[in-house]
Short mmCIF file of C-alpha atoms in Angstrom, two decimals:
data_model
loop_
_atom_site.label_atom_id
_atom_site.label_comp_id
_atom_site.label_asym_id
_atom_site.label_seq_id
_atom_site.Cartn_x
_atom_site.Cartn_y
_atom_site.Cartn_z
CA UNK A 1 25.41 6.32 55.14
CA UNK A 2 21.88 6.25 53.18
CA UNK A 3 19.82 3.65 53.42
CA UNK A 4 19.22 1.56 50.77
CA UNK A 5 15.75 -0.38 49.28
CA UNK A 6 14.78 -3.00 47.12
CA UNK A 7 12.93 -2.19 44.23
CA UNK A 8 11.12 -4.66 41.58
CA UNK A 9 10.69 -3.83 37.88
CA UNK A 10 7.94 -5.46 36.71
CA UNK A 11 7.87 -6.23 32.42
CA UNK A 12 5.95 -3.11 30.72
CA UNK A 13 3.40 -3.24 27.55
CA UNK A 14 5.66 -2.75 25.14
CA UNK A 15 3.24 -0.85 23.20
CA UNK A 16 -0.81 -1.46 21.56
CA UNK A 17 -1.97 -3.68 24.92
CA UNK A 18 1.72 -6.81 24.04
CA UNK A 19 0.99 -9.01 27.04
CA UNK A 20 3.69 -11.35 26.74
CA UNK A 21 7.57 -10.90 26.24
CA UNK A 22 10.52 -13.22 25.78
CA UNK A 23 13.52 -12.79 27.32
CA UNK A 24 16.35 -13.20 25.00
CA UNK A 25 18.95 -12.12 27.03
CA UNK A 26 20.47 -10.12 29.92
CA UNK A 27 22.58 -7.84 29.35
CA UNK A 28 23.33 -7.58 33.49
CA UNK A 29 24.15 -10.31 35.75
CA UNK A 30 23.33 -10.96 39.89
CA UNK A 31 26.10 -7.67 41.76
CA UNK A 32 26.23 -5.37 38.44
CA UNK A 33 26.04 -1.58 39.87
CA UNK A 34 23.80 -0.31 37.02
CA UNK A 35 23.26 3.09 35.66
CA UNK A 36 20.24 4.86 35.06
CA UNK A 37 18.63 4.16 31.33
CA UNK A 38 21.09 1.74 31.44
CA UNK A 39 20.42 -1.61 29.29
CA UNK A 40 19.93 -4.34 31.44
CA UNK A 41 17.89 -7.07 29.47
CA UNK A 42 17.20 -7.84 25.46
CA UNK A 43 12.85 -9.40 24.72
CA UNK A 44 11.40 -10.27 22.04
CA UNK A 45 7.41 -9.11 21.30
CA UNK A 46 5.22 -10.04 18.56
CA UNK A 47 6.41 -7.33 17.02
CA UNK A 48 9.85 -6.91 17.12
CA UNK A 49 12.67 -7.02 19.35
CA UNK A 50 12.91 -3.80 22.18
CA UNK A 51 16.12 -3.80 24.51
CA UNK A 52 14.90 -2.74 27.83
CA UNK A 53 16.09 -0.01 29.49
CA UNK A 54 16.61 0.50 33.60
CA UNK A 55 14.07 1.93 35.33
CA UNK A 56 16.70 2.23 38.40
CA UNK A 57 20.36 3.58 38.81
CA UNK A 58 21.49 0.43 42.16
CA UNK A 59 22.78 -2.52 41.82
CA UNK A 60 21.25 -5.86 40.43
CA UNK A 61 19.72 -8.56 43.47
CA UNK A 62 17.95 -11.02 41.35
CA UNK A 63 17.33 -12.22 38.32
CA UNK A 64 13.72 -13.42 38.02
CA UNK A 65 13.63 -14.94 35.14
CA UNK A 66 15.65 -16.56 32.57
CA UNK A 67 15.83 -16.23 28.97
CA UNK A 68 14.38 -17.74 26.51
CA UNK A 69 11.16 -17.74 29.37
CA UNK A 70 8.24 -16.02 28.64
CA UNK A 71 6.67 -13.60 31.13
CA UNK A 72 3.46 -12.12 31.06
CA UNK A 73 3.51 -7.93 31.24
CA UNK A 74 3.66 -7.29 35.33
CA UNK A 75 5.06 -9.67 36.03
CA UNK A 76 8.62 -9.10 37.75
CA UNK A 77 11.35 -9.52 35.89
CA UNK A 78 15.15 -7.92 37.87
CA UNK A 79 15.52 -6.90 41.79
CA UNK A 80 17.56 -3.64 42.39
CA UNK A 81 19.19 -2.16 45.94
CA UNK A 82 18.93 1.44 44.92
CA UNK A 83 19.90 4.50 47.56
CA UNK A 84 16.49 5.20 49.48
CA UNK A 85 16.83 8.90 49.45
CA UNK A 86 15.73 9.31 45.84
CA UNK A 87 14.52 5.95 44.83
CA UNK A 88 17.42 5.35 42.65
CA UNK A 89 15.11 7.13 39.93
CA UNK A 90 14.91 10.41 37.82
CA UNK A 91 11.81 10.47 39.59
CA UNK A 92 11.61 9.33 42.18
CA UNK A 93 8.98 6.93 41.64
CA UNK A 94 8.21 3.17 41.50
CA UNK A 95 8.45 0.40 38.60
CA UNK A 96 4.19 -0.23 39.56
CA UNK A 97 3.30 -2.24 35.78
CA UNK A 98 2.47 0.24 33.16
CA UNK A 99 -0.36 -1.52 33.00
CA UNK A 100 -2.29 -2.94 36.05
CA UNK A 101 -5.54 -5.11 35.90
CA UNK A 102 -8.06 -2.67 37.54
CA UNK A 103 -11.48 -4.64 38.01
CA UNK A 104 -13.34 -6.96 35.23
CA UNK A 105 -9.74 -8.61 33.44
CA UNK A 106 -9.14 -7.21 29.72
CA UNK A 107 -9.64 -8.63 27.12
CA UNK A 108 -8.02 -7.88 23.56
CA UNK A 109 -8.02 -9.18 20.74
CA UNK A 110 -5.70 -10.80 18.93
CA UNK A 111 -5.04 -8.43 15.09
CA UNK A 112 -1.41 -9.75 12.70
CA UNK A 113 0.94 -7.53 14.60
CA UNK A 114 -0.02 -8.35 18.03
CA UNK A 115 -3.03 -8.03 20.64
CA UNK A 116 -5.25 -4.56 20.35
CA UNK A 117 -7.27 -2.10 22.16
CA UNK A 118 -8.40 -3.92 25.50
CA UNK A 119 -12.18 -3.87 25.12
CA UNK A 120 -13.68 -3.23 29.16
CA UNK A 121 -16.50 -5.16 29.86
CA UNK A 122 -18.97 -2.96 28.32
CA UNK A 123 -18.30 -3.91 24.75
CA UNK A 124 -16.06 -0.99 24.13
CA UNK A 125 -13.26 -0.56 23.80
CA UNK A 126 -9.97 1.44 25.01
CA UNK A 127 -8.42 3.87 23.74
CA UNK A 128 -4.94 3.18 24.17
CA UNK A 129 -2.15 6.18 23.78
CA UNK A 130 0.29 6.68 20.09
CA UNK A 131 2.69 4.37 20.25
CA UNK A 132 6.22 6.09 21.38
CA UNK A 133 8.94 3.58 19.38
CA UNK A 134 11.55 1.19 21.23
CA UNK A 135 11.23 0.55 25.32
CA UNK A 136 11.34 4.05 25.98
CA UNK A 137 7.62 4.95 25.85
CA UNK A 138 7.01 1.13 27.85
CA UNK A 139 8.58 3.26 30.42
CA UNK A 140 7.80 6.58 30.18
CA UNK A 141 5.16 5.89 32.76
CA UNK A 142 7.18 4.16 35.44
CA UNK A 143 10.80 5.88 35.48
CA UNK A 144 9.75 9.10 32.87
CA UNK A 145 13.64 9.71 32.04
CA UNK A 146 15.41 12.60 32.36
CA UNK A 147 18.46 11.67 30.44
CA UNK A 148 18.24 9.19 26.03
CA UNK A 149 18.43 5.43 26.28
CA UNK A 150 21.67 4.96 25.53
CA UNK A 151 22.11 3.38 21.30
CA UNK A 152 21.25 -0.15 20.07
CA UNK A 153 23.51 -3.13 21.18
CA UNK A 154 25.01 -4.64 18.85
CA UNK A 155 23.01 -7.90 18.20
CA UNK A 156 26.44 -10.35 17.66
CA UNK A 157 27.66 -8.50 21.50
CA UNK A 158 28.39 -12.14 23.50
CA UNK A 159 25.97 -12.27 26.33
CA UNK A 160 27.41 -12.05 29.35
CA UNK A 161 28.05 -14.37 32.31
CA UNK A 162 25.85 -16.98 33.50
CA UNK A 163 26.02 -19.15 35.95
CA UNK A 164 26.16 -22.72 35.71
CA UNK A 165 23.11 -24.37 35.17
CA UNK A 166 21.38 -21.39 32.75
CA UNK A 167 20.26 -22.84 29.00
CA UNK A 168 24.46 -22.25 26.81
CA UNK A 169 25.57 -19.91 26.02
CA UNK A 170 24.75 -18.13 23.11
CA UNK A 171 23.65 -15.18 20.94
CA UNK A 172 19.40 -13.98 19.69
CA UNK A 173 20.72 -14.59 16.18
CA UNK A 174 22.80 -18.15 16.79
CA UNK A 175 19.06 -19.03 18.82
CA UNK A 176 17.51 -18.48 16.41
CA UNK A 177 19.12 -19.97 13.36
CA UNK A 178 19.21 -22.69 15.77
CA UNK A 179 15.53 -23.29 16.44
CA UNK A 180 14.72 -22.90 12.83
CA UNK A 181 16.90 -25.24 11.78
CA UNK A 182 15.66 -27.93 14.92
CA UNK A 183 18.64 -28.15 16.91
CA UNK A 184 19.30 -28.27 21.09
CA UNK A 185 22.07 -25.66 21.64
CA UNK A 186 22.02 -28.28 24.85
CA UNK A 187 23.83 -30.64 22.35
CA UNK A 188 26.47 -27.92 20.62
CA UNK A 189 29.45 -27.21 22.12
CA UNK A 190 30.34 -23.62 21.88
CA UNK A 191 34.40 -22.62 21.00
CA UNK A 192 33.74 -19.04 21.41
CA UNK A 193 34.58 -16.72 25.06
CA UNK A 194 33.84 -18.42 27.92
CA UNK A 195 31.83 -21.55 25.54
CA UNK A 196 29.93 -18.95 23.55
CA UNK A 197 28.37 -20.90 21.11
CA UNK A 198 28.91 -19.54 17.63
CA UNK A 199 26.79 -19.82 14.01
CA UNK A 200 29.80 -22.23 12.47
CA UNK A 201 29.36 -24.74 15.90
CA UNK A 202 25.60 -25.03 14.68
CA UNK A 203 26.94 -25.26 11.27
CA UNK A 204 29.33 -27.54 12.04
CA UNK A 205 26.90 -29.34 14.58
CA UNK A 206 24.07 -29.82 11.62
CA UNK A 207 27.13 -31.28 8.69
CA UNK A 208 28.11 -34.01 11.35
CA UNK A 209 24.69 -34.92 11.80
CA UNK A 210 24.07 -35.28 7.98
CA UNK A 211 26.88 -37.41 7.44
CA UNK A 212 26.34 -39.39 10.24
CA UNK A 213 29.30 -38.23 12.41
CA UNK A 214 29.68 -36.67 15.52
CA UNK A 215 30.14 -32.97 15.82
CA UNK A 216 33.68 -31.44 16.27
CA UNK A 217 34.16 -30.54 18.73
CA UNK A 218 31.70 -33.24 19.89
CA UNK A 219 28.65 -32.43 23.11
CA UNK A 220 30.69 -35.09 26.06
CA UNK A 221 27.93 -37.77 27.14
CA UNK A 222 24.64 -35.77 25.08
CA UNK A 223 23.62 -37.81 21.42
CA UNK A 224 23.40 -35.89 18.68
CA UNK A 225 20.69 -35.54 16.24
CA UNK A 226 19.70 -38.89 14.31
CA UNK A 227 19.93 -38.46 10.32
CA UNK A 228 17.22 -39.25 9.34
CA UNK A 229 15.10 -38.13 12.26
CA UNK A 230 11.02 -37.89 10.37
CA UNK A 231 9.97 -34.80 12.68
CA UNK A 232 11.19 -31.38 13.45
CA UNK A 233 8.57 -28.86 16.40
CA UNK A 234 9.36 -25.37 17.12
CA UNK A 235 7.28 -23.99 20.09
CA UNK A 236 4.17 -21.60 18.01
CA UNK A 237 5.59 -17.99 19.73
CA UNK A 238 6.14 -14.53 19.20
CA UNK A 239 5.11 -13.18 15.77
CA UNK A 240 4.48 -16.53 14.20
CA UNK A 241 2.08 -17.40 16.79
CA UNK A 242 0.15 -13.42 16.81
CA UNK A 243 0.09 -14.30 13.17
CA UNK A 244 -1.83 -16.91 13.44
CA UNK A 245 -4.39 -15.51 15.62
CA UNK A 246 -4.20 -13.00 13.80
CA UNK A 247 -5.25 -14.79 10.05
CA UNK A 248 -7.88 -16.70 12.00
CA UNK A 249 -9.33 -13.72 13.66
CA UNK A 250 -10.05 -11.73 10.95
CA UNK A 251 -11.25 -15.34 8.28
CA UNK A 252 -14.43 -15.98 10.90
CA UNK A 253 -14.88 -12.81 11.70
CA UNK A 254 -14.88 -10.42 8.50
CA UNK A 255 -16.43 -11.61 5.07
CA UNK A 256 -13.89 -12.17 2.56
CA UNK A 257 -14.27 -11.00 -0.52
CA UNK A 258 -11.76 -11.99 -3.78
CA UNK A 259 -11.61 -10.60 -7.30
CA UNK A 260 -9.33 -10.77 -9.77
CA UNK A 261 -8.06 -8.56 -12.74
CA UNK A 262 -5.11 -9.98 -15.26
CA UNK A 263 -3.10 -6.57 -16.87
CA UNK A 264 -1.13 -5.65 -19.36
CA UNK A 265 1.82 -4.04 -17.56
CA UNK A 266 4.12 -3.28 -20.71
CA UNK A 267 3.68 1.07 -20.53
CA UNK A 268 4.17 0.23 -16.01
CA UNK A 269 7.53 -1.03 -17.24
CA UNK A 270 8.68 0.78 -19.52
CA UNK A 271 7.51 4.39 -17.32
CA UNK A 272 9.71 2.25 -14.88
CA UNK A 273 12.54 1.68 -17.25
CA UNK A 274 12.53 5.30 -18.11
CA UNK A 275 11.95 6.67 -14.12
CA UNK A 276 15.04 4.72 -13.24
CA UNK A 277 17.57 6.04 -16.51
CA UNK A 278 16.39 9.24 -15.07
CA UNK A 279 18.44 11.51 -12.66
CA UNK A 280 15.67 12.22 -10.52
CA UNK A 281 15.67 8.99 -9.18
CA UNK A 282 19.27 8.33 -9.46
CA UNK A 283 20.61 5.77 -7.03
CA UNK A 284 17.03 5.26 -5.73
CA UNK A 285 15.12 1.94 -6.25
CA UNK A 286 12.21 2.56 -7.88
CA UNK A 287 10.51 -1.85 -8.66
CA UNK A 288 7.39 -2.57 -9.93
CA UNK A 289 6.02 -2.46 -6.43
CA UNK A 290 6.97 1.80 -5.77
CA UNK A 291 4.71 2.09 -9.06
CA UNK A 292 1.43 -0.05 -8.08
CA UNK A 293 1.78 1.81 -4.35
CA UNK A 294 1.14 5.02 -5.98
CA UNK A 295 -1.85 3.39 -8.05
CA UNK A 296 -3.33 1.50 -5.67
CA UNK A 297 -3.07 5.60 -3.24
CA UNK A 298 -4.35 7.35 -6.44
CA UNK A 299 -7.18 4.59 -6.71
CA UNK A 300 -7.94 4.66 -3.13
CA UNK A 301 -8.71 8.64 -3.81
CA UNK A 302 -11.59 7.89 -5.88
CA UNK A 303 -12.61 4.48 -4.45
CA UNK A 304 -12.38 5.68 -0.25
CA UNK A 305 -14.61 2.99 0.97
CA UNK A 306 -11.74 0.57 0.87
CA UNK A 307 -9.49 2.62 3.36
CA UNK A 308 -11.86 1.47 6.49
CA UNK A 309 -12.62 -0.33 9.29
CA UNK A 310 -15.48 -1.55 11.40
CA UNK A 311 -16.53 -0.38 14.78
CA UNK A 312 -17.97 -3.39 16.02
CA UNK A 313 -18.82 -1.61 19.57
CA UNK A 314 -19.80 1.32 18.14
CA UNK A 315 -22.01 -0.35 15.52
CA UNK A 316 -20.01 2.83 12.77
CA UNK A 317 -18.35 2.33 9.75
CA UNK A 318 -15.61 4.72 10.09
CA UNK A 319 -13.82 5.77 7.32
CA UNK A 320 -10.04 6.77 7.23
CA UNK A 321 -9.62 10.12 5.45
CA UNK A 322 -5.94 9.09 5.32
CA UNK A 323 -3.33 6.29 4.56
CA UNK A 324 -1.45 4.22 6.32
CA UNK A 325 -0.47 2.04 3.73
CA UNK A 326 0.74 -1.63 5.00
CA UNK A 327 3.19 -3.55 3.15
CA UNK A 328 3.73 -6.94 3.77
CA UNK A 329 7.03 -8.05 4.53
CA UNK A 330 8.49 -12.11 4.68
CA UNK A 331 11.50 -11.44 8.04
CA UNK A 332 12.97 -14.26 9.90
CA UNK A 333 10.90 -13.85 12.34
CA UNK A 334 7.69 -14.36 10.28
CA UNK A 335 5.50 -12.57 9.00
CA UNK A 336 5.16 -8.31 9.53
CA UNK A 337 2.98 -5.39 7.97
CA UNK A 338 4.75 -2.13 8.80
CA UNK A 339 3.40 0.33 7.16
CA UNK A 340 4.03 3.27 5.93
CA UNK A 341 2.56 6.86 7.36
CA UNK A 342 0.87 9.36 5.62
CA UNK A 343 1.44 7.99 2.08
CA UNK A 344 -1.11 9.78 0.37
CA UNK A 345 0.62 12.95 1.08
CA UNK A 346 3.87 11.21 -0.37
CA UNK A 347 5.67 12.05 -4.43
CA UNK A 348 6.94 8.77 -5.93
CA UNK A 349 10.42 10.17 -5.38
CA UNK A 350 9.22 9.88 -1.39
CA UNK A 351 7.20 6.97 -1.53
CA UNK A 352 10.48 5.13 -2.90
CA UNK A 353 12.34 6.23 -0.10
CA UNK A 354 9.77 4.79 2.75
CA UNK A 355 9.34 1.50 1.14
CA UNK A 356 13.31 0.83 1.08
CA UNK A 357 13.96 2.06 4.60
CA UNK A 358 10.32 0.38 5.60
CA UNK A 359 12.34 -3.37 4.07
CA UNK A 360 15.26 -3.07 4.81
CA UNK A 361 14.14 -2.29 8.94
CA UNK A 362 12.03 -5.11 8.58
CA UNK A 363 14.11 -7.99 7.28
CA UNK A 364 16.49 -6.48 9.73
CA UNK A 365 14.09 -7.16 12.80
CA UNK A 366 14.86 -3.27 13.97
CA UNK A 367 10.65 -2.82 12.88
CA UNK A 368 9.35 -0.94 16.13
CA UNK A 369 5.57 -1.33 17.66
CA UNK A 370 4.29 1.83 16.16
CA UNK A 371 5.72 1.02 12.25
CA UNK A 372 3.40 -1.97 12.76
CA UNK A 373 0.31 -0.72 14.08
CA UNK A 374 -2.30 1.68 12.94
CA UNK A 375 -2.81 0.51 8.49
CA UNK A 376 -5.60 1.45 7.24
CA UNK A 377 -5.23 -0.12 3.84
CA UNK A 378 -2.57 -3.08 2.74
CA UNK A 379 -0.14 -4.86 -0.16
CA UNK A 380 1.55 -7.97 -0.43
CA UNK A 381 3.86 -8.88 -2.96
CA UNK A 382 3.34 -12.26 -3.78
CA UNK A 383 4.95 -11.90 -7.43
CA UNK A 384 8.44 -12.29 -6.21
CA UNK A 385 7.87 -15.40 -4.85
CA UNK A 386 7.23 -15.76 -9.09
CA UNK A 387 3.23 -16.36 -7.77
CA UNK A 388 -0.01 -14.99 -10.28
CA UNK A 389 -2.02 -14.63 -7.26
CA UNK A 390 -4.23 -16.02 -4.11
CA UNK A 391 -6.47 -15.03 -1.67
CA UNK A 392 -5.33 -13.08 0.83
CA UNK A 393 -7.00 -12.88 4.03
CA UNK A 394 -7.29 -8.70 5.21
CA UNK A 395 -4.87 -7.46 7.82
CA UNK A 396 -7.36 -6.79 11.46
CA UNK A 397 -9.03 -3.78 11.15
CA UNK A 398 -8.66 -2.93 7.53
CA UNK A 399 -11.08 -3.34 4.77
CA UNK A 400 -9.32 -4.10 1.72
CA UNK A 401 -5.83 -5.70 0.84
CA UNK A 402 -4.29 -6.45 -2.94
CA UNK A 403 -2.15 -8.61 -3.83
CA UNK A 404 -0.22 -8.43 -6.68
CA UNK A 405 1.21 -10.79 -9.27
CA UNK A 406 4.36 -11.66 -11.27
CA UNK A 407 4.87 -9.62 -14.23
CA UNK A 408 5.99 -12.27 -16.84
CA UNK A 409 5.92 -12.55 -20.40
CA UNK A 410 2.61 -13.11 -21.86
CA UNK A 411 0.81 -14.07 -25.88
CA UNK A 412 -1.93 -10.63 -25.52
CA UNK A 413 -3.33 -8.65 -27.64
CA UNK A 414 -2.14 -5.61 -28.98
CA UNK A 415 -3.85 -3.04 -30.83
CA UNK A 416 -6.26 -6.51 -32.07
CA UNK A 417 -2.87 -8.71 -32.92
CA UNK A 418 -1.28 -10.89 -31.41
CA UNK A 419 1.59 -9.40 -28.33
CA UNK A 420 4.24 -10.74 -27.07
CA UNK A 421 3.54 -8.52 -22.99
CA UNK A 422 4.54 -7.77 -19.61
CA UNK A 423 1.32 -9.49 -17.69
CA UNK A 424 0.89 -9.50 -14.10
CA UNK A 425 -2.72 -10.73 -12.10
CA UNK A 426 -3.99 -8.54 -9.58
CA UNK A 427 -5.75 -10.04 -6.05
CA UNK A 428 -8.51 -7.69 -4.05
CA UNK A 429 -9.95 -9.11 -0.96
CA UNK A 430 -11.74 -6.73 1.00
CA UNK A 431 -14.33 -6.90 4.18
CA UNK A 432 -18.05 -7.25 2.49
CA UNK A 433 -19.46 -5.85 4.88
CA UNK A 434 -18.45 -2.19 4.01
CA UNK A 435 -17.62 -2.73 0.54
CA UNK A 436 -19.90 -3.71 -1.85
CA UNK A 437 -18.89 -5.71 -4.78
CA UNK A 438 -19.47 -2.72 -6.91
CA UNK A 439 -17.11 -0.09 -4.84
CA UNK A 440 -14.77 -3.35 -5.18
CA UNK A 441 -15.16 -3.91 -8.71
CA UNK A 442 -14.65 -0.15 -9.37
CA UNK A 443 -11.39 0.01 -7.04
CA UNK A 444 -9.53 -2.91 -8.80
CA UNK A 445 -10.48 -2.00 -12.48
CA UNK A 446 -9.02 1.67 -11.78
CA UNK A 447 -6.18 0.28 -10.13
CA UNK A 448 -5.50 -2.15 -13.52
CA UNK A 449 -6.05 0.72 -15.17
CA UNK A 450 -3.24 2.90 -13.80
CA UNK A 451 -1.00 0.36 -14.68
CA UNK A 452 -2.31 -0.31 -18.37
CA UNK A 453 -1.69 3.18 -18.74
CA UNK A 454 -0.04 5.02 -16.11
CA UNK A 455 -0.68 8.54 -18.49
CA UNK A 456 -4.88 7.63 -17.64
CA UNK A 457 -3.20 9.16 -13.74
CA UNK A 458 -3.63 12.84 -15.03
CA UNK A 459 -7.74 12.08 -15.62
CA UNK A 460 -8.16 10.96 -12.62
CA UNK A 461 -7.17 13.70 -10.07
#
C-alpha cells in the first residue's frame, strides 16, 4: 500500500505579473477525487476569467479560500492528498508558486490590463517571457502537464454543492448581474436546482423592490432593498481597479498632448459601401473602424515615431518595427484594450476578420492575457456612443492613441460650394516626450487625408 502526502496548490501568476485574482467559483469540493489537468476553479484576474487546471491527481482535502475572495499570488488555495510514489503530478514536482519573492520586494508598475514588468531594486525592469494563453502558461513551471487542458466549462453551469455558511449559490454571470445592480445575493432566494440563484431570481427581486413589495419567493427574515435608496456601492476590483491605476499612472507620467482634426469622410463611406457590396467581402463585417484602422497603419509608415515607447530605466526611446494595434473595448467587466498582433502585415480583409474576432471575444469576456499585452498604439472608437471628439488617455507604454468620432451629416464646403457631407472628428493624444508637435500633426494630417480621399494611399506606399 503506497504512502500518501498532502500537496498545496498556490495561486499562480496567471500572466504579465498579475499580483492577485478573485476566486469566482470552485468546480470541486472537499473529498472529490480529481485527475491531472481537471478544471478545479474559475478565477478572475484584472485581465480575464481563467479556468485553473489541477496540477495534481488526488483527493481534495481542503479549499483554503471562499468564492468572492481576492487572493494574492503565491497563497495556498487548495490542498490535495496524493500518492507519494509520483507526487501526483506529471513530473513528480511540487506545487510551489510560479513566482516566489527573492531578496528585496519587487515593484510592479500598473498598466491598463494589470501590472507590468517586475522592477528590481536597481530600477531596471526584469524581462518576462511572453505570456501563453489561458492557465496552461501559469502552471507550466509547476507541473509541466503532458495532457491537454480540458475543454472550457460553460459559464452557466451550476456550481458544485457548497457547505453551510458559505455565500449563496449562483453562477459568475448571475453574481456579476447582482453586483451591477447593487444587490446583495444574501437577500435573494434561489429557485434553481438545490437553491441555485438564477437571473430570473435577481430580476424578480429588483422588480419587487422597485414596486415596494416583497420579492416572491421572499427571503425569510431578511429585509429587502429599500425603495428610493440614495446610494449604491460597488467594490473597486478586477479590471476597473487596474484600469484606474493605469490611467492615473499614465496621466501623471506621460505629458499628454491632444490635437483635433475634422474631416469630410464621404469618400471613405462610399468606399465602404462598395466594398460591402463586392464579392470579395461578402459575409465579412466591414465598418468605418475597419477602414480607419487600416488608415492608421498606413499613416504610421510615414510617421513611425508614434509607434514607440519610453524606457525610463534605460533612458531610451524604443521604436517598434511592428504594430500591435490596440482596440479599446467596453465590456461588462470594464474597459479592456486587446490588440491585433502584427496588424501592419494584414490585408484589409484580414484586418476586418481580426477586428470581428477581437470584439466578439472581448464582449464575451474571453480575452486572454496575451491578447491584452504588448500593444504599441491604440484606437478608441467613441463614435459608437454618438460622441464627436475627446481627449483619450494613453495606454501606458504606448506613445499615441487615436479617438474616432461619430460620422455625422453636416454642412461642408465641397468644390467651393456648400453641401451636406459625412463628417468625422479625429482626436490624437500623444506622449510629448517621444512625439514632437510636428510629428503628431503630420500623422494626424496623413490620417485625415486618407479618410478624406482613400485613393491618396497610392501616393503614400
